[in-house]
CSV table of C-alpha atoms in Angstrom, one decimal:
chain,number,residue,atom,x,y,z
A,695,MET,CA,-20.9,298.4,110.0
A,696,LYS,CA,-22.1,300.0,113.1
A,697,ALA,CA,-19.9,300.4,116.2
A,698,GLU,CA,-22.8,299.7,118.6
A,699,TYR,CA,-22.9,296.1,117.3
A,700,ILE,CA,-19.7,295.4,119.2
A,701,ASN,CA,-20.8,296.9,122.6
A,702,PRO,CA,-23.0,294.0,123.8
A,703,PHE,CA,-20.1,291.5,123.0
A,704,LEU,CA,-17.6,293.7,124.7
A,705,GLU,CA,-19.8,294.1,127.8
A,706,ALA,CA,-20.6,290.3,127.8
A,707,ALA,CA,-17.0,289.4,127.4
A,708,THR,CA,-15.9,291.6,130.3
A,709,ILE,CA,-18.6,290.0,132.6
A,710,VAL,CA,-17.9,286.4,131.5
A,711,ILE,CA,-14.1,286.8,131.7
A,712,GLU,CA,-14.4,288.4,135.2
A,713,GLN,CA,-16.6,285.5,136.4
A,714,VAL,CA,-14.8,282.6,134.8
A,715,ILE,CA,-11.2,283.7,134.7
A,716,GLN,CA,-11.3,285.9,137.8
A,717,ILE,CA,-9.6,288.8,136.1
A,718,ARG,CA,-11.2,292.2,135.1
A,719,PRO,CA,-10.0,292.9,131.6
A,720,SER,CA,-9.3,296.4,130.4
A,721,THR,CA,-10.6,297.6,127.1
A,722,GLY,CA,-8.3,298.5,124.3
A,723,LYS,CA,-9.0,300.9,121.4
A,724,LEU,CA,-11.9,300.3,119.0
A,725,GLY,CA,-10.6,300.0,115.5
A,726,LEU,CA,-11.1,298.5,112.0
A,727,LYS,CA,-8.7,295.6,111.5
A,728,ASN,CA,-8.0,293.1,108.7
A,729,ILE,CA,-8.5,289.6,110.0
A,730,GLU,CA,-5.1,288.0,109.3
A,731,LEU,CA,-4.3,284.3,109.6
A,732,VAL,CA,-1.5,284.3,112.2
A,733,GLU,CA,0.6,281.3,113.3
A,734,ASN,CA,-0.1,279.9,116.8
A,735,HIS,CA,-3.4,281.7,116.9
A,736,ILE,CA,-7.0,280.4,117.7
A,737,TRP,CA,-10.3,281.9,116.6
A,738,ILE,CA,-13.7,281.2,118.1
A,739,GLN,CA,-16.2,281.8,115.3
A,740,ILE,CA,-19.9,282.2,116.1
A,741,GLY,CA,-22.5,283.0,113.5
A,742,ILE,CA,-25.3,285.5,114.1
A,743,ASN,CA,-28.6,285.3,112.3
A,744,GLY,CA,-31.7,287.4,112.6
A,745,GLN,CA,-31.9,291.2,112.7
A,746,MET,CA,-28.1,291.1,112.5
A,747,ASN,CA,-26.3,288.7,110.2
A,748,GLY,CA,-22.6,287.8,110.2
A,749,ASP,CA,-20.0,286.4,112.5
A,750,ILE,CA,-18.4,287.3,115.8
A,751,VAL,CA,-14.8,286.1,116.0
A,752,PHE,CA,-12.8,286.0,119.2
A,753,GLY,CA,-9.1,285.8,118.4
A,754,LEU,CA,-6.3,284.9,120.8
A,755,SER,CA,-2.9,283.4,120.8
A,756,GLU,CA,-2.5,279.8,121.8
A,757,GLN,CA,-0.5,280.9,124.9
A,758,VAL,CA,-3.4,283.2,126.0
A,759,ALA,CA,-5.8,280.3,125.4
A,760,LEU,CA,-3.8,278.0,127.6
A,761,LYS,CA,-3.7,280.6,130.4
A,762,MET,CA,-7.4,281.2,130.1
A,763,VAL,CA,-8.2,277.5,130.1
A,764,SER,CA,-5.9,276.9,133.1
A,765,ALA,CA,-7.8,279.6,135.0
A,766,MET,CA,-11.1,278.0,133.9
A,767,MET,CA,-9.8,274.7,135.3
A,768,GLY,CA,-9.3,276.2,138.8
A,769,GLY,CA,-5.6,277.0,138.2
A,770,PHE,CA,-4.6,273.5,137.0
A,771,THR,CA,-1.8,274.2,134.5
A,772,ILE,CA,-2.7,273.3,131.0
A,773,SER,CA,0.3,272.9,128.7
A,774,GLU,CA,-1.4,271.7,125.5
A,775,LEU,CA,-4.7,272.7,123.9
A,776,ASP,CA,-6.2,269.2,123.7
A,777,GLU,CA,-9.9,268.3,123.3
A,778,ILE,CA,-10.9,269.4,126.8
A,779,GLY,CA,-9.0,272.7,126.3
A,780,ARG,CA,-10.6,273.4,123.0
A,781,SER,CA,-14.0,272.6,124.5
A,782,ALA,CA,-13.4,275.0,127.4
A,783,ILE,CA,-12.3,277.9,125.2
A,784,SER,CA,-15.2,277.2,122.8
A,785,GLU,CA,-17.6,277.3,125.8
A,786,LEU,CA,-16.1,280.7,126.8
A,787,GLY,CA,-17.1,282.0,123.3
A,788,ASN,CA,-20.5,280.5,123.7
A,789,MET,CA,-21.1,282.1,127.1
A,790,ILE,CA,-20.0,285.5,125.8
A,791,SER,CA,-22.2,285.3,122.7
A,792,GLY,CA,-25.2,284.0,124.6
A,793,ASN,CA,-25.0,286.8,127.1
A,794,ALA,CA,-24.5,289.3,124.2
A,795,SER,CA,-27.5,288.0,122.3
A,796,THR,CA,-29.7,288.5,125.5
A,797,MET,CA,-28.4,292.1,125.7
A,798,LEU,CA,-29.2,292.6,122.1
A,799,PHE,CA,-32.7,291.2,122.6
A,800,ASN,CA,-33.2,293.6,125.5
A,801,GLN,CA,-32.3,296.4,123.1
A,802,GLY,CA,-35.0,295.2,120.6
A,803,VAL,CA,-32.6,293.3,118.3
A,804,SER,CA,-33.5,289.6,117.9
A,805,VAL,CA,-30.7,287.3,116.9
A,806,ASP,CA,-29.8,283.6,117.0
A,807,ILE,CA,-26.3,282.4,117.4
A,808,THR,CA,-24.7,279.3,116.0
A,809,PRO,CA,-22.6,276.9,118.0
A,810,PRO,CA,-19.0,278.0,118.4
A,811,LYS,CA,-16.4,276.8,115.9
A,812,ILE,CA,-12.8,276.6,116.9
A,813,ILE,CA,-10.3,277.5,114.2
A,814,GLN,CA,-6.6,277.0,114.7
A,815,SER,CA,-3.8,278.3,112.4
A,816,ALA,CA,-3.5,275.0,110.6
A,817,SER,CA,-7.2,275.0,109.6
A,818,ALA,CA,-7.7,278.7,109.2
A,819,GLU,CA,-8.7,278.6,105.5
A,820,SER,CA,-12.3,278.2,106.8
A,821,LEU,CA,-12.0,281.7,108.4
A,822,SER,CA,-13.0,284.3,105.9
A,823,ALA,CA,-10.4,287.0,105.8
A,824,GLY,CA,-11.7,290.6,105.7
A,825,GLN,CA,-12.2,293.7,107.7
A,826,ALA,CA,-13.8,293.6,111.1
A,827,LEU,CA,-14.7,296.0,113.8
A,828,THR,CA,-12.4,295.0,116.6
A,829,VAL,CA,-11.7,295.7,120.3
A,830,PRO,CA,-9.0,294.0,122.3
A,831,LEU,CA,-9.5,293.1,125.9
A,832,ILE,CA,-6.3,293.1,127.9
A,833,MET,CA,-6.0,290.7,130.8
A,834,ASP,CA,-3.1,291.4,133.2
A,835,GLY,CA,-0.8,288.4,133.4
A,836,ILE,CA,-2.7,286.5,130.6
A,837,GLY,CA,-2.6,288.6,127.4
A,838,GLN,CA,-5.0,289.9,124.8
A,839,PHE,CA,-8.4,288.6,123.7
A,840,ASP,CA,-9.7,290.2,120.5
A,841,ILE,CA,-13.4,290.7,119.8
A,842,GLN,CA,-14.0,291.0,116.1
A,843,VAL,CA,-17.4,291.7,114.6
A,844,LEU,CA,-18.2,291.0,110.9
A,845,VAL,CA,-21.8,292.0,110.6
A,846,ALA,CA,-23.8,293.0,107.5
A,847,SER,CA,-27.0,294.0,109.4
């Protein structure tokens, strides 16, 4: 697994979060991490097909998701991740992945992405556990947003 695969997703996530959430996230340390099914956690899973094949998984706690969705809704406080909240967080993953796929294309790597799939702790059996290249984005006052890349070029 190549570390450069994560860079377009990291760059796209930073840009999209800054535009949509109005916070510039700081980047944590790149590492190899086991994807673990954690309680009160949400994953946004997006498939990648083409010159890269695999999944990008964005992981965050439900509390972080609520804060991010609240910011996306113009500051309106969201206390429960309902259908609109899941749609908003799903669209955030879609925007990041779409921007990253454009960056990859500009680097000569042609990929298609699948629609985002929201996975919550209760239905996490559909998330394949394994090792992923991961970088956390830390957002002051909100929390951590993990970018996890499972790619088998």
